[in-house]
CSV table of C-alpha atoms in Angstrom, one decimal:
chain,number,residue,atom,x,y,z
A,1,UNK,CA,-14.3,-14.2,-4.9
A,2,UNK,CA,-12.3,-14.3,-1.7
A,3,UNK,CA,-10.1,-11.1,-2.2
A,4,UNK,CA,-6.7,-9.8,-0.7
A,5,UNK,CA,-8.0,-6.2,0.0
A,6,UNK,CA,-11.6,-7.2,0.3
A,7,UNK,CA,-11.9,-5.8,-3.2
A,8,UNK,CA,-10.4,-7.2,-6.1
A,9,UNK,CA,-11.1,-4.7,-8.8
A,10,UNK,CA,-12.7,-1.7,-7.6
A,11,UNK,CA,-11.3,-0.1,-10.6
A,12,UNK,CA,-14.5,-1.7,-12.5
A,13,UNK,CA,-17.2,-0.7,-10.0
A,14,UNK,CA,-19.1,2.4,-9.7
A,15,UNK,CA,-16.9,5.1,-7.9
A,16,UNK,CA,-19.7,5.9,-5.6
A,17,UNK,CA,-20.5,1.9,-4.5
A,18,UNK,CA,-16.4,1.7,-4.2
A,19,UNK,CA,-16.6,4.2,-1.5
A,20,UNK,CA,-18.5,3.5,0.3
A,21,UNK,CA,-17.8,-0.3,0.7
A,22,UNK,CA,-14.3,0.7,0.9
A,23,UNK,CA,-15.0,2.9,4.1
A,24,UNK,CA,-17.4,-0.3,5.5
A,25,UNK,CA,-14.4,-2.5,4.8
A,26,UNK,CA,-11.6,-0.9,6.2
A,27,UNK,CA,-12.4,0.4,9.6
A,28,UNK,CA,-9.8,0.8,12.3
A,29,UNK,CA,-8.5,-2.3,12.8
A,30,UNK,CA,-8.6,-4.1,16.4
A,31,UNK,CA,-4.8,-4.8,18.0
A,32,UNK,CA,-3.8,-8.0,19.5
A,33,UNK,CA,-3.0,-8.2,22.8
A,34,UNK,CA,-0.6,-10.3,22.5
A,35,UNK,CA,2.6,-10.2,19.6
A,36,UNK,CA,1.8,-12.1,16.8
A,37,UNK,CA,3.6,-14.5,15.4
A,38,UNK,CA,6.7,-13.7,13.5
A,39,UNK,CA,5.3,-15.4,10.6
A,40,UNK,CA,2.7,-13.3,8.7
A,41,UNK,CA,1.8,-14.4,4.8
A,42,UNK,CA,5.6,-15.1,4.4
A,43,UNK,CA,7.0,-12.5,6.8
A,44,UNK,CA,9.0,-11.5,9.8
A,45,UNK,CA,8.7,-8.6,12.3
A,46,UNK,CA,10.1,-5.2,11.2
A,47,UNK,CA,12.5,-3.5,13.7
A,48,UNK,CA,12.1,-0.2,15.4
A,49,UNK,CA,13.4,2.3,12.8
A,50,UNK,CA,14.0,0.1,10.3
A,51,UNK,CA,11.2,1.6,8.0
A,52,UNK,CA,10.4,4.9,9.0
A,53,UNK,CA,8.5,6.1,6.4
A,54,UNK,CA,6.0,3.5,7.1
A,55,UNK,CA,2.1,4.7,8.1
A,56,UNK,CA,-0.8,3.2,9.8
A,57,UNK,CA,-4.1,5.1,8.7
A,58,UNK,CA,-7.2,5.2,11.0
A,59,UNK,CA,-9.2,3.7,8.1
A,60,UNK,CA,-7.4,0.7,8.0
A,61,UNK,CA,-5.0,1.1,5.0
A,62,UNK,CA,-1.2,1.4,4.9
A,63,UNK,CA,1.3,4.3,3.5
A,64,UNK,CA,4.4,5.6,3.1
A,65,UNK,CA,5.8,9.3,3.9
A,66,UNK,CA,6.2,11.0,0.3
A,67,UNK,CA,6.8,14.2,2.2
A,68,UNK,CA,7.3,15.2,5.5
A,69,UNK,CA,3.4,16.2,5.3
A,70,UNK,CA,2.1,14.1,2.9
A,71,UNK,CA,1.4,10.3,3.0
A,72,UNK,CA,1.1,8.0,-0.6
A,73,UNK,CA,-1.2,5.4,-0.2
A,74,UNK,CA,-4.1,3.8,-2.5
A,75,UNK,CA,-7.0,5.4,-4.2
A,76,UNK,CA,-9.8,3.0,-3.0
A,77,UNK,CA,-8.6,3.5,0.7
A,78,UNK,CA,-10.6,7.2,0.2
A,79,UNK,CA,-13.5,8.3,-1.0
A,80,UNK,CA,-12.9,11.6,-2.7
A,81,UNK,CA,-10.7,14.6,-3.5
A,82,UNK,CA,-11.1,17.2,-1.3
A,83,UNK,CA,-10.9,18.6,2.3
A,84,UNK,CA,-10.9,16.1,4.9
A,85,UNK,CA,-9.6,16.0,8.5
A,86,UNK,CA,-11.2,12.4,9.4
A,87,UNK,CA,-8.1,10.2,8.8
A,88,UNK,CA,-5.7,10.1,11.7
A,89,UNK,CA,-1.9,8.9,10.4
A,90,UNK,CA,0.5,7.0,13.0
A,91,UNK,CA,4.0,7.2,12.3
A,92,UNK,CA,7.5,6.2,14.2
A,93,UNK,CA,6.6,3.2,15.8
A,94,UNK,CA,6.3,-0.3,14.4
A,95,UNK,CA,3.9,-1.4,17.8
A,96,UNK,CA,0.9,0.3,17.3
A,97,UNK,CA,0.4,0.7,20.4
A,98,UNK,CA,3.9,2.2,21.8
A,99,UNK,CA,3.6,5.6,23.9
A,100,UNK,CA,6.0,6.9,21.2
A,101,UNK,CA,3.7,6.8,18.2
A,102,UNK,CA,3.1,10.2,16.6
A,103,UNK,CA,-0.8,10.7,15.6
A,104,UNK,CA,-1.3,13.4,13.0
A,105,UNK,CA,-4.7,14.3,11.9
A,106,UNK,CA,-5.3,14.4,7.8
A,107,UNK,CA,-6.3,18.2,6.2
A,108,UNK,CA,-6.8,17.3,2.6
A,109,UNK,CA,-7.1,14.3,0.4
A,110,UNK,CA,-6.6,14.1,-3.3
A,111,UNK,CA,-7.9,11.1,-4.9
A,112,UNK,CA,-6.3,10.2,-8.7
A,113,UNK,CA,-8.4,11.2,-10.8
A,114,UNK,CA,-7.8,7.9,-13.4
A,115,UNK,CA,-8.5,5.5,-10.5
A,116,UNK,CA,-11.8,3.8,-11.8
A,117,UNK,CA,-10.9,4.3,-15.4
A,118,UNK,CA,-9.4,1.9,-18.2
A,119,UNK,CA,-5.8,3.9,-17.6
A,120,UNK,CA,-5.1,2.7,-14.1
A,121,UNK,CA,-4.4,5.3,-11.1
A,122,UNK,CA,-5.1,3.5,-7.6
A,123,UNK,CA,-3.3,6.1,-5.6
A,124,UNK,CA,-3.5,9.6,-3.8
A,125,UNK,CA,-2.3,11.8,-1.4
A,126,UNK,CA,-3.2,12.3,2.1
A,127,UNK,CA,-2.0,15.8,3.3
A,128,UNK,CA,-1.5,16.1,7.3
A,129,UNK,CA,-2.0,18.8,9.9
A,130,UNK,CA,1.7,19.9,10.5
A,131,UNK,CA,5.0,18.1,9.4
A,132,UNK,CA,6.2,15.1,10.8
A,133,UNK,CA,9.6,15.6,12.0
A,134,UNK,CA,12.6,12.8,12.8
A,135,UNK,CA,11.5,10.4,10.3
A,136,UNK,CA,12.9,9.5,6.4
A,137,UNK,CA,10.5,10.1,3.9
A,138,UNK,CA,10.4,7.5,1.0
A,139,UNK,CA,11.4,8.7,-2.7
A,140,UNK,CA,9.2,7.2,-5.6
A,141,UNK,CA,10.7,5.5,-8.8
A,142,UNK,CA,10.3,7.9,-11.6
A,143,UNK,CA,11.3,5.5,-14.2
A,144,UNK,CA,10.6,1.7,-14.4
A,145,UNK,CA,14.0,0.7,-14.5
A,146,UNK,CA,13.2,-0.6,-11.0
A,147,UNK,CA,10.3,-2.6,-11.2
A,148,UNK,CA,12.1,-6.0,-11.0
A,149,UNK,CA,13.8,-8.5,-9.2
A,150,UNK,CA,12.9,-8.7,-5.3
A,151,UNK,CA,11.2,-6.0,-3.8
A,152,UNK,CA,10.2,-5.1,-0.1
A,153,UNK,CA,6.2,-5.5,1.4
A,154,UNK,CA,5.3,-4.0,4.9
A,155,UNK,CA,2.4,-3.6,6.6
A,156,UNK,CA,0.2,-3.8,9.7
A,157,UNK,CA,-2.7,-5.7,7.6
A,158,UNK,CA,-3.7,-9.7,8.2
A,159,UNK,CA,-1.5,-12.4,9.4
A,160,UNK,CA,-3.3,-14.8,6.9
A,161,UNK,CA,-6.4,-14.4,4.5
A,162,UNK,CA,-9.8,-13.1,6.2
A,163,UNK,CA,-7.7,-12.8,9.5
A,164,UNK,CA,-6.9,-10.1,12.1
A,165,UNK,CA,-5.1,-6.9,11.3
A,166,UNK,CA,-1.5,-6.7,13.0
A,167,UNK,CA,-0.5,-4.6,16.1
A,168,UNK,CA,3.4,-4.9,15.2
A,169,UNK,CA,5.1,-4.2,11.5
A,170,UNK,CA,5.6,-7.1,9.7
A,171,UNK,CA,7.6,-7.6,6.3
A,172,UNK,CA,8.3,-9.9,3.5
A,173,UNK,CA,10.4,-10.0,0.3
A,174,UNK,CA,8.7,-11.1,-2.9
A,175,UNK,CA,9.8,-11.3,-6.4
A,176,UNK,CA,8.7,-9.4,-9.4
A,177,UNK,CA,6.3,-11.0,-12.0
A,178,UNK,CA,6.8,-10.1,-15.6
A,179,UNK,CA,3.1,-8.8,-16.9
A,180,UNK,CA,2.5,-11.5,-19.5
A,181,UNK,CA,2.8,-14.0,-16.5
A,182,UNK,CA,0.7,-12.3,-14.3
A,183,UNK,CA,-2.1,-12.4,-16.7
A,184,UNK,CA,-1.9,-15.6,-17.5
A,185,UNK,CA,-2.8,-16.5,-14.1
A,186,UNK,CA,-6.7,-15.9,-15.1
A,187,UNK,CA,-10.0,-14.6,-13.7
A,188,UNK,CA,-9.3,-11.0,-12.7
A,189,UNK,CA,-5.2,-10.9,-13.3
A,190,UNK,CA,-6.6,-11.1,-17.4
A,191,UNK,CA,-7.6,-7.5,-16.7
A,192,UNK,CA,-4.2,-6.7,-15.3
A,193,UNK,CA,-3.6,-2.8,-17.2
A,194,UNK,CA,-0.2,-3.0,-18.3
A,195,UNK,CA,2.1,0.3,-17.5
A,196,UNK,CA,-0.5,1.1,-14.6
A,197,UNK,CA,-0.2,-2.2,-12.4
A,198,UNK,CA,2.6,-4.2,-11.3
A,199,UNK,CA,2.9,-7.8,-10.0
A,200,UNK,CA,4.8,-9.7,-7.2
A,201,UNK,CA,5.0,-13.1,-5.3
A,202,UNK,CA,5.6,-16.7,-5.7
A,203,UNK,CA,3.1,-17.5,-8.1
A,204,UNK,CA,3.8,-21.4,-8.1
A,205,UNK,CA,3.8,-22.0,-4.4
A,206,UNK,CA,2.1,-18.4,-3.2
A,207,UNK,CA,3.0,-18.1,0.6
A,208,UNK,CA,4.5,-14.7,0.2
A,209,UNK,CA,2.3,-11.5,0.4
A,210,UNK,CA,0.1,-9.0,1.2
A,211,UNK,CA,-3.2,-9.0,2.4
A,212,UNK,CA,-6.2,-7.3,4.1
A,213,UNK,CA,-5.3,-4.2,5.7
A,214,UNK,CA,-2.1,-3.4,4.0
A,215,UNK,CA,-4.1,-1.4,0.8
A,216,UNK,CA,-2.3,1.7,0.2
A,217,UNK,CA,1.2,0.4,1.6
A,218,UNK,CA,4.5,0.4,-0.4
A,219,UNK,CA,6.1,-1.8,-2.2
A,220,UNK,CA,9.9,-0.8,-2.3
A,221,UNK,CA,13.8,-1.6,-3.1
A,222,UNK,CA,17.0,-0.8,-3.1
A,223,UNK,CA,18.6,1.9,-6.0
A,224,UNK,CA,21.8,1.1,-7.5
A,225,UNK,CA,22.9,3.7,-4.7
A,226,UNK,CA,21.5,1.4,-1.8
A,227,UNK,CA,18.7,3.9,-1.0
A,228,UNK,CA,14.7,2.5,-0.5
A,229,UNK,CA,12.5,4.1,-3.4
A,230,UNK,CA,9.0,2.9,-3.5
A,231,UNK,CA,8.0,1.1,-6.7
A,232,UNK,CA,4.4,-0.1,-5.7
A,233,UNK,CA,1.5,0.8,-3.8
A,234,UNK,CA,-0.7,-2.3,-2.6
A,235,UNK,CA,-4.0,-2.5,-4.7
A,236,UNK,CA,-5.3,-5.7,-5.1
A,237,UNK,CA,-5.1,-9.5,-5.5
A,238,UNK,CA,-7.1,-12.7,-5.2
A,239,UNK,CA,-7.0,-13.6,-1.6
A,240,UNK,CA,-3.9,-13.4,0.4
A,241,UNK,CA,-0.4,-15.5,-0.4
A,242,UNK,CA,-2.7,-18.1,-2.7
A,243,UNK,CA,-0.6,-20.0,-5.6
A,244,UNK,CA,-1.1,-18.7,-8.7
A,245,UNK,CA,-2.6,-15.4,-7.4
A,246,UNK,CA,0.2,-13.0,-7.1
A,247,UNK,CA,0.0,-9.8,-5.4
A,248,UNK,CA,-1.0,-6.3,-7.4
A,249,UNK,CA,0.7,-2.8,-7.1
A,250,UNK,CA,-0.3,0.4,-8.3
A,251,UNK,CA,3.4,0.8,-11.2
A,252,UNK,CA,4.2,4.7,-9.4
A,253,UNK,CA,6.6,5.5,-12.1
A,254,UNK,CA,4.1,5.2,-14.6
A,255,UNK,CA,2.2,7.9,-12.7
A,256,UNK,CA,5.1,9.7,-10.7
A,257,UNK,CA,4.5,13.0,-12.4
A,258,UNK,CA,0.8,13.3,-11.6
A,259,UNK,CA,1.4,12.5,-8.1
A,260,UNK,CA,4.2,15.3,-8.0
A,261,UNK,CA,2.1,17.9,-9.4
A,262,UNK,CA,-0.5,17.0,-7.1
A,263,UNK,CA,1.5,17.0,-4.1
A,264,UNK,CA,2.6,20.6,-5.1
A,265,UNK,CA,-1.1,22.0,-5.4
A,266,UNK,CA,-2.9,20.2,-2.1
């Protein structure tokens, strides 16, 4: 199965086998030479500033600023909990390679502990070296009275499925999908947990998404207040922008609490 992540549902494999192909699979990723085409899996080019929270990790996934230190991102982008200074985040810039990216080295990782498990729980927390100053970090829903209508995808991750990861910011809009939809797609999106995972794009005509490379990236909106608050994390998905294969997102109010009292002990 051709797969959006390069792993549909490492929530069913052995954790030790998930790791470890997880580390294989998302090395740093090469950077064009040239911009890319504005057109990436339904997208446009992101403007300078216009998501700061955004992060580019070294091992090839995406994430967003929870705090000024720590960076939210997807479970099966790491291996374990624990101390770590391996990952290298890049922040402030939307070209990868600008002189004006910041680079912070990781200290500590925590890896949810219900990721793997019949409950759900594909996120965890990246803790960095210092604070990273200058830049808006991105609230999380803590209810789910968010998680619909159209929501916000970003990420430095394939222009198209099995291709090259992306040197500039690229983003998209796509449009929630009710659970019982989602599921009814077939194959893996039967095993969709409810409450834990949350679906998005065009499941009729695909050509709106995520794909490889953007693991671990938001998925955000608007409040009733006009503020960004992240309701997803980029998991998984059958290949990238297909029809009838919508994108999957970790649901982070289901799980806002744990990440908050993580983020408090690491």
């Amino acid at each position: 199965m051709a797969t959006k992540r390069w792993f549909t549902l490492l929530r069913n494999a052995a954790i030790g086998l998930a790791a470890a192909a997880t580390a294989a699979s998302f090395a740093t990723p090469a950077v064009a030479d040239q911009p890319p085409s504005t057109n990436v899996v339904g997208g446009t080019r992101a403007a300078q500033g216009e998501f700061p929270f955004m992060v580019r990790l070294s091992m090839g996934c995406g994430g967003a600023l929870y705090t000024s230190q720590i960076v939210l991102t997807a479970a099966h982008c790491v291996s374990r909990t624990g101390a770590n200074s391996s990952i290298t985040a890049t922040v402030g810039v939307v070209d990868l390679q600008s002189t004006s990216a910041k680079k912070v080295k990781s200290t500590y990782v925590y890896r949810s502990p219900t990721y793997g498990t019949a409950t759900g729980g594909d996120w965890a927390l990246i803790k960095l070296a210092s604070p990273v100053t200058g830049l808006a970090t991105l609230p999380i829903a803590t209810t789910s009275s968010l998680n619909t209508g159209s929501f916000s995808i970003a990420g430095w991750g394939a222009a198209s499925e099995g291709g090259a990861q992306q040197r500039y910011l690229l983003k998209a809009q796509v449009p929630f999908v009710p659970d019982s939809t989602c599921k009814a797609q077939g194959g893996s999106y039967g095993r969709l947990i409810p409450n834990a995972e949350l679906c998005a794009g065009n499941v009729s005509a695909g050509g709106v998404d995520t794909c490889q490379g953007d693991s671990g990236g938001p998925m955000f909106r608007r409040d009733d207040a006009g503020a960004w608050i992240q309701v997803g994390i980029t998991s998984w998905g059958d290949g990238c922008a297909r029809p009838h294969a919508p994108g999957v997102y970790t649901e982070v109010s289901t799980f806002a609490s744990a990440i908050a009292d993580a983020a408090k002990k690491i």
